[in-house]
Short mmCIF file of C-alpha atoms in Angstrom, two decimals:
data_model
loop_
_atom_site.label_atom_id
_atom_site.label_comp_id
_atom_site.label_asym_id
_atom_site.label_seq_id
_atom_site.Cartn_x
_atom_site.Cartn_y
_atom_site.Cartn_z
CA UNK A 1 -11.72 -65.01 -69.90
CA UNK A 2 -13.48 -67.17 -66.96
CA UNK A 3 -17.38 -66.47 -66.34
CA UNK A 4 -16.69 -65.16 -62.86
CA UNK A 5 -14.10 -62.59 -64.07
CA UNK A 6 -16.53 -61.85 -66.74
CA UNK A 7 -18.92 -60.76 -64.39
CA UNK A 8 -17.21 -59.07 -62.52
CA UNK A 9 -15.98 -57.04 -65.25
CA UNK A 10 -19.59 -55.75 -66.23
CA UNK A 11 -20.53 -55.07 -62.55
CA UNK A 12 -17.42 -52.62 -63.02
CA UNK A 13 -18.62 -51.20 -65.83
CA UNK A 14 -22.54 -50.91 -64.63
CA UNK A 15 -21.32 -48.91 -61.85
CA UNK A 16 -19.33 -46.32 -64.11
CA UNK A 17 -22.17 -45.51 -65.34
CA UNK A 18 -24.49 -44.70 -63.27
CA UNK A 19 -21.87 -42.82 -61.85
CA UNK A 20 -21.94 -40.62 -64.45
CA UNK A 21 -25.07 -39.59 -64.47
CA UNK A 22 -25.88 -39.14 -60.70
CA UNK A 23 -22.38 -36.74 -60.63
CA UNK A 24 -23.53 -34.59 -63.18
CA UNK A 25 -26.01 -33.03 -60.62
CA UNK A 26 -22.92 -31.21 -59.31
CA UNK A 27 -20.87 -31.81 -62.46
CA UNK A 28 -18.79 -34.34 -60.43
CA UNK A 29 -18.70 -36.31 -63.48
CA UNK A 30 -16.89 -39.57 -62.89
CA UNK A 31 -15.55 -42.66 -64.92
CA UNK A 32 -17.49 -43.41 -68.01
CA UNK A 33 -18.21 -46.82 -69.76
CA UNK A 34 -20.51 -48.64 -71.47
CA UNK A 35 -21.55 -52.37 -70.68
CA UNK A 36 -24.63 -52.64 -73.04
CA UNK A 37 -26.18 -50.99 -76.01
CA UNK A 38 -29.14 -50.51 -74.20
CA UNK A 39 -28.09 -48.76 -70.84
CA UNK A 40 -25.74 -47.17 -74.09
CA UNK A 41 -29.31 -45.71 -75.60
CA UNK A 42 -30.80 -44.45 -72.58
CA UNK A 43 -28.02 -42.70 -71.22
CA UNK A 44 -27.37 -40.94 -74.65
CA UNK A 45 -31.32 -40.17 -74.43
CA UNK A 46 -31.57 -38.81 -71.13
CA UNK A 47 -28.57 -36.39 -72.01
CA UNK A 48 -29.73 -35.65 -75.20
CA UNK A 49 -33.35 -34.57 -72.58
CA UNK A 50 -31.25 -32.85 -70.41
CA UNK A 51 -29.24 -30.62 -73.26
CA UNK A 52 -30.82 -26.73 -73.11
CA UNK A 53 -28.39 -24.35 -74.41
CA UNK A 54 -27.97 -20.79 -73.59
CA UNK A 55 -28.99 -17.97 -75.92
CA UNK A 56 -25.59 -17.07 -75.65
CA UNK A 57 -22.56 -18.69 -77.23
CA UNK A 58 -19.83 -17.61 -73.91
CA UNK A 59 -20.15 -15.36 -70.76
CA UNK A 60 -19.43 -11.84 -71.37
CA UNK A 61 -16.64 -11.66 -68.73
CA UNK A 62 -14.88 -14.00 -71.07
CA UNK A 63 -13.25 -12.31 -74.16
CA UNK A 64 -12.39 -15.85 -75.24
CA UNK A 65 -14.50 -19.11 -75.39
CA UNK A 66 -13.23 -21.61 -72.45
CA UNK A 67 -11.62 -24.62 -73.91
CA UNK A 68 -12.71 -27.87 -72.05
CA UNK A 69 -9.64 -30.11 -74.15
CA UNK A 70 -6.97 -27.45 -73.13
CA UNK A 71 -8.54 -28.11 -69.22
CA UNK A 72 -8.65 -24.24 -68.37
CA UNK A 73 -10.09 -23.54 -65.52
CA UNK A 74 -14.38 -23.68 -65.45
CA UNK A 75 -17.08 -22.69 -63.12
CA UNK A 76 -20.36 -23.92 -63.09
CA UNK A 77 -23.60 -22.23 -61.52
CA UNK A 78 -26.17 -25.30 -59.75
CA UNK A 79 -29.54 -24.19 -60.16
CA UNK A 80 -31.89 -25.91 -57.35
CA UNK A 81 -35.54 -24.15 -58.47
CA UNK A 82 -38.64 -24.79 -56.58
CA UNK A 83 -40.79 -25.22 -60.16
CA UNK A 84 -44.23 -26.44 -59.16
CA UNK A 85 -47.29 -26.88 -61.55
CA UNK A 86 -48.36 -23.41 -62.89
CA UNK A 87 -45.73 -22.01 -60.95
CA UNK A 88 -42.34 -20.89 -63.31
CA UNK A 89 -40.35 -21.09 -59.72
CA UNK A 90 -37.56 -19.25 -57.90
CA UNK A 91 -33.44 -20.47 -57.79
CA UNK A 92 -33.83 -21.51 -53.86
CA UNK A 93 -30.55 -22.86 -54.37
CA UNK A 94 -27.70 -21.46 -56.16
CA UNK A 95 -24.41 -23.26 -55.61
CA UNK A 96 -21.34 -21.91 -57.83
CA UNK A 97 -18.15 -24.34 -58.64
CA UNK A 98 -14.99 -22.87 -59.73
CA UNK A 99 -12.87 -26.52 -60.94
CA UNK A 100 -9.08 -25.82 -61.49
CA UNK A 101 -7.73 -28.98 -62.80
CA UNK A 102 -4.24 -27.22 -63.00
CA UNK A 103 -4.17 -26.95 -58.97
CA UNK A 104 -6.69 -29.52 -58.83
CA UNK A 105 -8.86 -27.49 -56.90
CA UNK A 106 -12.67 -27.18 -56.48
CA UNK A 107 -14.11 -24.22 -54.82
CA UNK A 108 -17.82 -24.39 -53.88
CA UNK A 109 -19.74 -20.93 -52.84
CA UNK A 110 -23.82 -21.02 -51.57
CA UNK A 111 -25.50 -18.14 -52.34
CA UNK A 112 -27.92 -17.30 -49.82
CA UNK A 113 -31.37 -17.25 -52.02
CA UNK A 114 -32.69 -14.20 -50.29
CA UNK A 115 -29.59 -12.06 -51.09
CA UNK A 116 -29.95 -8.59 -52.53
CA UNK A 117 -28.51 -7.81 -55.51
CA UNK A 118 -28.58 -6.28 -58.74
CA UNK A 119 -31.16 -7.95 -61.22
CA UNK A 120 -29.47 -7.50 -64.18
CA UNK A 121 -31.85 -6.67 -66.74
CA UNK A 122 -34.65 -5.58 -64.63
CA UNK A 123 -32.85 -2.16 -63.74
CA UNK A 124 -33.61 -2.95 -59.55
CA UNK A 125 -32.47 -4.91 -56.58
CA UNK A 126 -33.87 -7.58 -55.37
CA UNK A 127 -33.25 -10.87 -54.04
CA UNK A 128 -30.96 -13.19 -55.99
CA UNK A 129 -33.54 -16.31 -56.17
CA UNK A 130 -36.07 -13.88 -57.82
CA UNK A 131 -33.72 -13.23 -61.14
CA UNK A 132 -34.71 -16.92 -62.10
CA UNK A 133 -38.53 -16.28 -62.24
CA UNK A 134 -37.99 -12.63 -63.88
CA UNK A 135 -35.84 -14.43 -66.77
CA UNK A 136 -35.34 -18.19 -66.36
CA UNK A 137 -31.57 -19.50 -66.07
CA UNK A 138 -30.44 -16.44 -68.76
CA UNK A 139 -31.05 -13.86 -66.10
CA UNK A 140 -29.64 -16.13 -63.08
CA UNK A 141 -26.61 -16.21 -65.04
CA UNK A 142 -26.34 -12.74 -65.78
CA UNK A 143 -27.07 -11.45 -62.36
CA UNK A 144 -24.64 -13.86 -60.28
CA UNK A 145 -22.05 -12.99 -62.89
CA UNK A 146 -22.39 -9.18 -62.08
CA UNK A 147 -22.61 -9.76 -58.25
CA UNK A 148 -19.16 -12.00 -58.13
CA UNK A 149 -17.86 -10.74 -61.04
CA UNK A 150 -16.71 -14.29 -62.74
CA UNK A 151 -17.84 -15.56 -66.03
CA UNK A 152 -20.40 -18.38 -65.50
CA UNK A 153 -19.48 -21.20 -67.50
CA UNK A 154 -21.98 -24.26 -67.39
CA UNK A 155 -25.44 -24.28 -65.65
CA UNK A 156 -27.21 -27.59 -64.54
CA UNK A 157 -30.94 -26.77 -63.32
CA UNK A 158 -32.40 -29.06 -61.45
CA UNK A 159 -36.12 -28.91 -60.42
CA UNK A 160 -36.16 -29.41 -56.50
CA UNK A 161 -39.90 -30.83 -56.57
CA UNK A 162 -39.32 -33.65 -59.13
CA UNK A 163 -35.77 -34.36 -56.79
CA UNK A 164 -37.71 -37.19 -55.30
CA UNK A 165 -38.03 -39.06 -58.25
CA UNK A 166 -34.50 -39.22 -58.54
CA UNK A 167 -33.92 -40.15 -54.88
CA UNK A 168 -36.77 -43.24 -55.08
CA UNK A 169 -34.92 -44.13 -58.41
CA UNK A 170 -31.72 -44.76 -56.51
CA UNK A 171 -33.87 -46.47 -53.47
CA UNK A 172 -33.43 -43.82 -50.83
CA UNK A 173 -30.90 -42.48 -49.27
CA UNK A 174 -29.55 -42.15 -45.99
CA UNK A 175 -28.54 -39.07 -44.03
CA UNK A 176 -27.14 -37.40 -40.70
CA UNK A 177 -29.78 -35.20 -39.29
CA UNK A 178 -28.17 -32.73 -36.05
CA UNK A 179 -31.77 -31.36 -35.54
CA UNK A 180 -35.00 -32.55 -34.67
CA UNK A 181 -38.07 -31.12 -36.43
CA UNK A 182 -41.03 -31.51 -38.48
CA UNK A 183 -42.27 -30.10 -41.17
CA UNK A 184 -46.25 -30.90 -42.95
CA UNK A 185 -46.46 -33.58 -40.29
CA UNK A 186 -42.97 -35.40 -41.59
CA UNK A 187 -40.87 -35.74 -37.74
CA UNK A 188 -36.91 -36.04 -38.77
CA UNK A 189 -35.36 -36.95 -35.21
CA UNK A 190 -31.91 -36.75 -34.56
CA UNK A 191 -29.13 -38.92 -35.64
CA UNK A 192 -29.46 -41.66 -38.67
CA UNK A 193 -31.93 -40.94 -41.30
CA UNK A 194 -33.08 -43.50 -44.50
CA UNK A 195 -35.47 -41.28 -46.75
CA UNK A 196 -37.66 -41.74 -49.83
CA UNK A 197 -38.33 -39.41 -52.19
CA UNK A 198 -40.68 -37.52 -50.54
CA UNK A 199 -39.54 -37.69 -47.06
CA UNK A 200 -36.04 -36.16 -48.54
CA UNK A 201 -38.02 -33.10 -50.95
CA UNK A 202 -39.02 -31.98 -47.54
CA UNK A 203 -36.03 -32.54 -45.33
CA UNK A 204 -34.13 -30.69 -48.09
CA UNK A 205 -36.72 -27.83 -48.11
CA UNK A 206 -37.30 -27.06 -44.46
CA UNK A 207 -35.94 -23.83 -43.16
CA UNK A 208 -38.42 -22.16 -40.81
CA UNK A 209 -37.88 -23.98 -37.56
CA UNK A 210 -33.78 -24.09 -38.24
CA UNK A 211 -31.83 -21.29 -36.02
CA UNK A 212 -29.27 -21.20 -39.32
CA UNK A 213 -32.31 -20.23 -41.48
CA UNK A 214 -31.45 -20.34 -45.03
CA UNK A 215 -27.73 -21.88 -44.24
CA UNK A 216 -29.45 -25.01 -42.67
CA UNK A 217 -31.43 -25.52 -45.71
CA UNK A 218 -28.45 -25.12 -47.62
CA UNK A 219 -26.51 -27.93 -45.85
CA UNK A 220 -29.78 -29.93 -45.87
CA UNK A 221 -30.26 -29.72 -49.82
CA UNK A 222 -26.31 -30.65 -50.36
CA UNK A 223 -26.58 -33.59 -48.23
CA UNK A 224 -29.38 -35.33 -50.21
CA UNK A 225 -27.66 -34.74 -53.37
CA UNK A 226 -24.29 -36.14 -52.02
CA UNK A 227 -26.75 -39.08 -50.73
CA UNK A 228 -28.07 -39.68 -54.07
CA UNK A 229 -24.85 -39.75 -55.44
CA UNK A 230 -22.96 -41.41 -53.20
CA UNK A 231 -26.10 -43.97 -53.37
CA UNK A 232 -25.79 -44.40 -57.17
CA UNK A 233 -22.15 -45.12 -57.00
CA UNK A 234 -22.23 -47.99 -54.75
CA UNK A 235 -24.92 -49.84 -56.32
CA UNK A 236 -24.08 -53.56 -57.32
CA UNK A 237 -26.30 -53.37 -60.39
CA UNK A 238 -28.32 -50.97 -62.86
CA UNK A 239 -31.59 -53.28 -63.22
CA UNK A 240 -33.55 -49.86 -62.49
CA UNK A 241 -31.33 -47.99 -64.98
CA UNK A 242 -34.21 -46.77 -67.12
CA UNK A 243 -36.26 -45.58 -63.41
CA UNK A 244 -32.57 -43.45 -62.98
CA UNK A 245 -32.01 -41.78 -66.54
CA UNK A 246 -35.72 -40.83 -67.02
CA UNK A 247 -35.90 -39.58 -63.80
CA UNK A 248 -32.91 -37.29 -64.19
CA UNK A 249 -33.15 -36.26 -68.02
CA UNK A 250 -37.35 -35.10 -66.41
CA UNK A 251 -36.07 -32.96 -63.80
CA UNK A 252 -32.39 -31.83 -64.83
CA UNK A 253 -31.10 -29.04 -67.47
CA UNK A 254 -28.02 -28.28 -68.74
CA UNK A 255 -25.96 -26.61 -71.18
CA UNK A 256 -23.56 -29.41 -71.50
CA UNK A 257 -23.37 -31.98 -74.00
CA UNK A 258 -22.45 -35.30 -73.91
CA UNK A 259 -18.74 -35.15 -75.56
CA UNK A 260 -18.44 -32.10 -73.24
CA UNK A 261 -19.25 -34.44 -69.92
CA UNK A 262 -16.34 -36.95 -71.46
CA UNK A 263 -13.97 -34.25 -71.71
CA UNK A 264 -14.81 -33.01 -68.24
CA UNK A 265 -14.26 -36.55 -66.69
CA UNK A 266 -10.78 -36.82 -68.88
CA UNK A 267 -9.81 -33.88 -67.84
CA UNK A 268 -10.74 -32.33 -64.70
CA UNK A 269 -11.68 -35.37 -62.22
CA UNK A 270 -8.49 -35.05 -60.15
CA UNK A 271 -9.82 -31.86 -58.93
CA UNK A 272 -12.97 -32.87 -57.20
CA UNK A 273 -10.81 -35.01 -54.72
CA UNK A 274 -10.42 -31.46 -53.03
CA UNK A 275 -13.20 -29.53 -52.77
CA UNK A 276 -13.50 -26.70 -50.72
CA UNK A 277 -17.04 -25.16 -49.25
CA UNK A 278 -16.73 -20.93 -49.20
CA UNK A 279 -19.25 -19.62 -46.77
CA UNK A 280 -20.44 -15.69 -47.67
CA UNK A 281 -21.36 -13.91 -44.54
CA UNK A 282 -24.35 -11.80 -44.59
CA UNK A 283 -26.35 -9.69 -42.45
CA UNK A 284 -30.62 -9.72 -42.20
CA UNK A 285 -31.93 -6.69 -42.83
CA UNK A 286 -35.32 -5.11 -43.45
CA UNK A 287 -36.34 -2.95 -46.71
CA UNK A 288 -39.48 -1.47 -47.53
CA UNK A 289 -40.90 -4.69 -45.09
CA UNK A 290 -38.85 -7.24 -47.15
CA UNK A 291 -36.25 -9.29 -45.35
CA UNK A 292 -32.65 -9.28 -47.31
CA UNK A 293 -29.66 -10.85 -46.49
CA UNK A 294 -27.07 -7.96 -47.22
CA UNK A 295 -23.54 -8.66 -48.39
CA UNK A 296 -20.52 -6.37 -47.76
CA UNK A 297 -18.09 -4.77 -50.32
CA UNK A 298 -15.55 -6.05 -48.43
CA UNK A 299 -17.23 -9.57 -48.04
CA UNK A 300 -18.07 -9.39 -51.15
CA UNK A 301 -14.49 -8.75 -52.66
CA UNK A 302 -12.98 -11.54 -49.98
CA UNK A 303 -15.42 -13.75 -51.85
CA UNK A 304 -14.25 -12.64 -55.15
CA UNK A 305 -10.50 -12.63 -54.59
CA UNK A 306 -11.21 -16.53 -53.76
CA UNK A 307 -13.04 -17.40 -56.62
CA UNK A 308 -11.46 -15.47 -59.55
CA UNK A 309 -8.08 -16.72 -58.09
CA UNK A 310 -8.87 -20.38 -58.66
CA UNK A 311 -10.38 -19.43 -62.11
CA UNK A 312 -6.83 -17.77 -62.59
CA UNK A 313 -8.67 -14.55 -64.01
CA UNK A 314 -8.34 -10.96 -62.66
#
C-alpha cells in the first residue's frame, strides 16, 4: 500500500472515532474503528468514566430484558442537568428517543422541564425537572416512565455547565441564531453564530427574553449539541483527542457500556437517518403561585400512541 493511500486510510479511521464519542450524547452512535492503541486507551477510559449503572437491572414496564443483538426496539431518556458546585441540579432538559431499527425510525419527544407531573416516589406533583434533584437519574426515570407510560431503556446525563468543555474541545461550533438577545452581557445577533464554550453554555441556557419560553431553550440546547457533533465528525484529525474524551467521560453518564455502544452502531444506525421531532403541547398555568406547564389526557395519550407505537409495545 502507497504512503498517500496510507494516510488517507488513518484520516478515515481518526474520524470514526471521534464520531463515536461525540454521537453518544444523543446515542447517535456512528462507525467505530480504531487507528492507534493510544486514541484505543483513552476512548476505552473515558467510557469506562462515563459507565454508571442503574440500581435496577430493566424498566418495570418491561416484563422482559430488551435485547440490543436481537435489535428490538429501545428508547433512551437524555438527561441535560444544570449541576453546579454545591448544587445536586435539576433535569432542564429531558429529551426521550424511541429507535426502531425494524422501521428504521427515530422518534424524538422534549419534555417541557416545568411540566407537572407525578413524582414517583415522593407521593406529589410537581414539575418534571424537579424528580432529578429529589432522586438523581433513578427517580427521572421512574417518573417520565409513569407520565408516558414507556419503559425507559438507556439514560445518558450530561452536565449542562461542564458542556463547554466539550464544545472548546471540538474548537467551537457554529450556529443559526433567529433571535437577537443577550443574556449576562453575552449579545447573540441574528443570523451566523461561531461560539466557544462559554458563549454556547449560555446561548443554550437562555430562556427569559424568548417569546417560546422553555421551547426556545429547547431548540437552543439541541442545536449546540448537533453543532458539537456535527463539529467532531468533520474534523481532519484527532491531535486534541485526549482534550475530547476527558472532556466528555467529566461531564457525561450513562448506563451503557462499551460492547453495548458497538452493538447499537451494528445494529440500529440505519434508523437515525430519519428522525422525527414530537412536540407536546401544553398550557401555563398557575398553582399555589407556581407556574406549570399542564399536559392534557388527550395530549398526553396522542403523545403516547406515538411513542409506544414505534417501541411496538401496547
Amino acid at each position: 500500500m502507497s504512503s498517500r493511500a496510507e494516510k488517507k486510510k488513518n484520516k478515515k479511521k481518526k474520524r470514526k472515532w471521534l464520531r463515536v464519542l461525540l454521537t453518544i450524547l444523543i446515542i447517535l452512535i456512528a462507525a467505530v474503528g480504531a487507528y492507534s492503541f493510544s486514541v484505543y486507551n483513552s476512548l476505552t477510559n473515558a467510557v469506562d468514566t462515563m459507565h454508571s449503572p442503574l440500581e435496577r437491572e430493566k424498566s418495570d414496564k418491561r416484563t422482559e430484558e430488551v435485547s440490543l443483538k436481537e435489535a428490538e426496539p429501545i428508547s433512551v431518556a437524555l438527561l441535560g442537568v444544570d449541576q453546579r458546585e454545591n448544587d445536586k441540579g435539576r433535569s432542564d432538559t429531558i429529551i426521550i428517543l424511541t429507535v426502531n431499527p425494524n422501521t428504521n425510525s427515530v422518534k424524538m419527544l422534549s419534555i417541557p422541564r416545568d411540566t407537572r407531573v407525578e413524582i414517583v416516589g415522593r407521593g406529589k406533583s410537581d414539575k418534571i425537572n424537579h424528580a432529578y434533584a429529589f432522586g438523581g437519574v433513578e427517580m427521572s426515570l421512574n417518573t417520565i416512565e409513569e407520565f408516558l407510560d414507556i419503559p425507559i431503556d438507556y439514560y445518558v446525563q450530561i452536565n449542562m455547565e461542564g458542556f463547554q468543555d466539550i464544545v472548546d474541545a471540538v474548537g467551537g461550533v457554529t450556529v443559526e441564531n433567529d433571535l437577537d438577545f443577550t443574556i449576562d452581557g453575552r449579545h447573540y445577533a441574528k443570523g451566523t453564530l461561531n461560539l466557544n464554550g462559554d458563549r454556547a453554555l449560555y446561548y443554550a441556557r437562555m430562556r427569559h427574553e424568548d417569546p417560546r419560553g422553555d421551547f426556545g431553550r429547547q431548540m437552543r440546547q439541541r442545536q449546540v449539541i448537533q453543532a458539537v457533533i456535527n463539529k467532531g465528525a468533520s474534523l481532519s484529525s484527532l491531535t486534541n483527542y485526549g482534550d475530547i474524551f476527558s472532556a466528555l467521560g467529566n461531564n457525561v453518564k450513562t448506563n451503557l457500556t462499551f460492547d453495548e455502544m458497538v452493538t447499537i452502531q451494528s445494529k440500529y444506525k440505519g434508523a437515525i437517518n430519519a428522525i422525527e421531532q414530537i412536540e407536546m403541547n401544553a398550557q401555563g398555568a398557575m398553582i399555589n403561585n407556581v407556574s406549570y406547564q399542564i399536559i392534557s389526557d388527550e395530549e398526553k395519550q396522542r403523545v403516547q400512541n406515538i411513542l409506544k407505537e414505534n417501541l411496538e409495545i401496547k
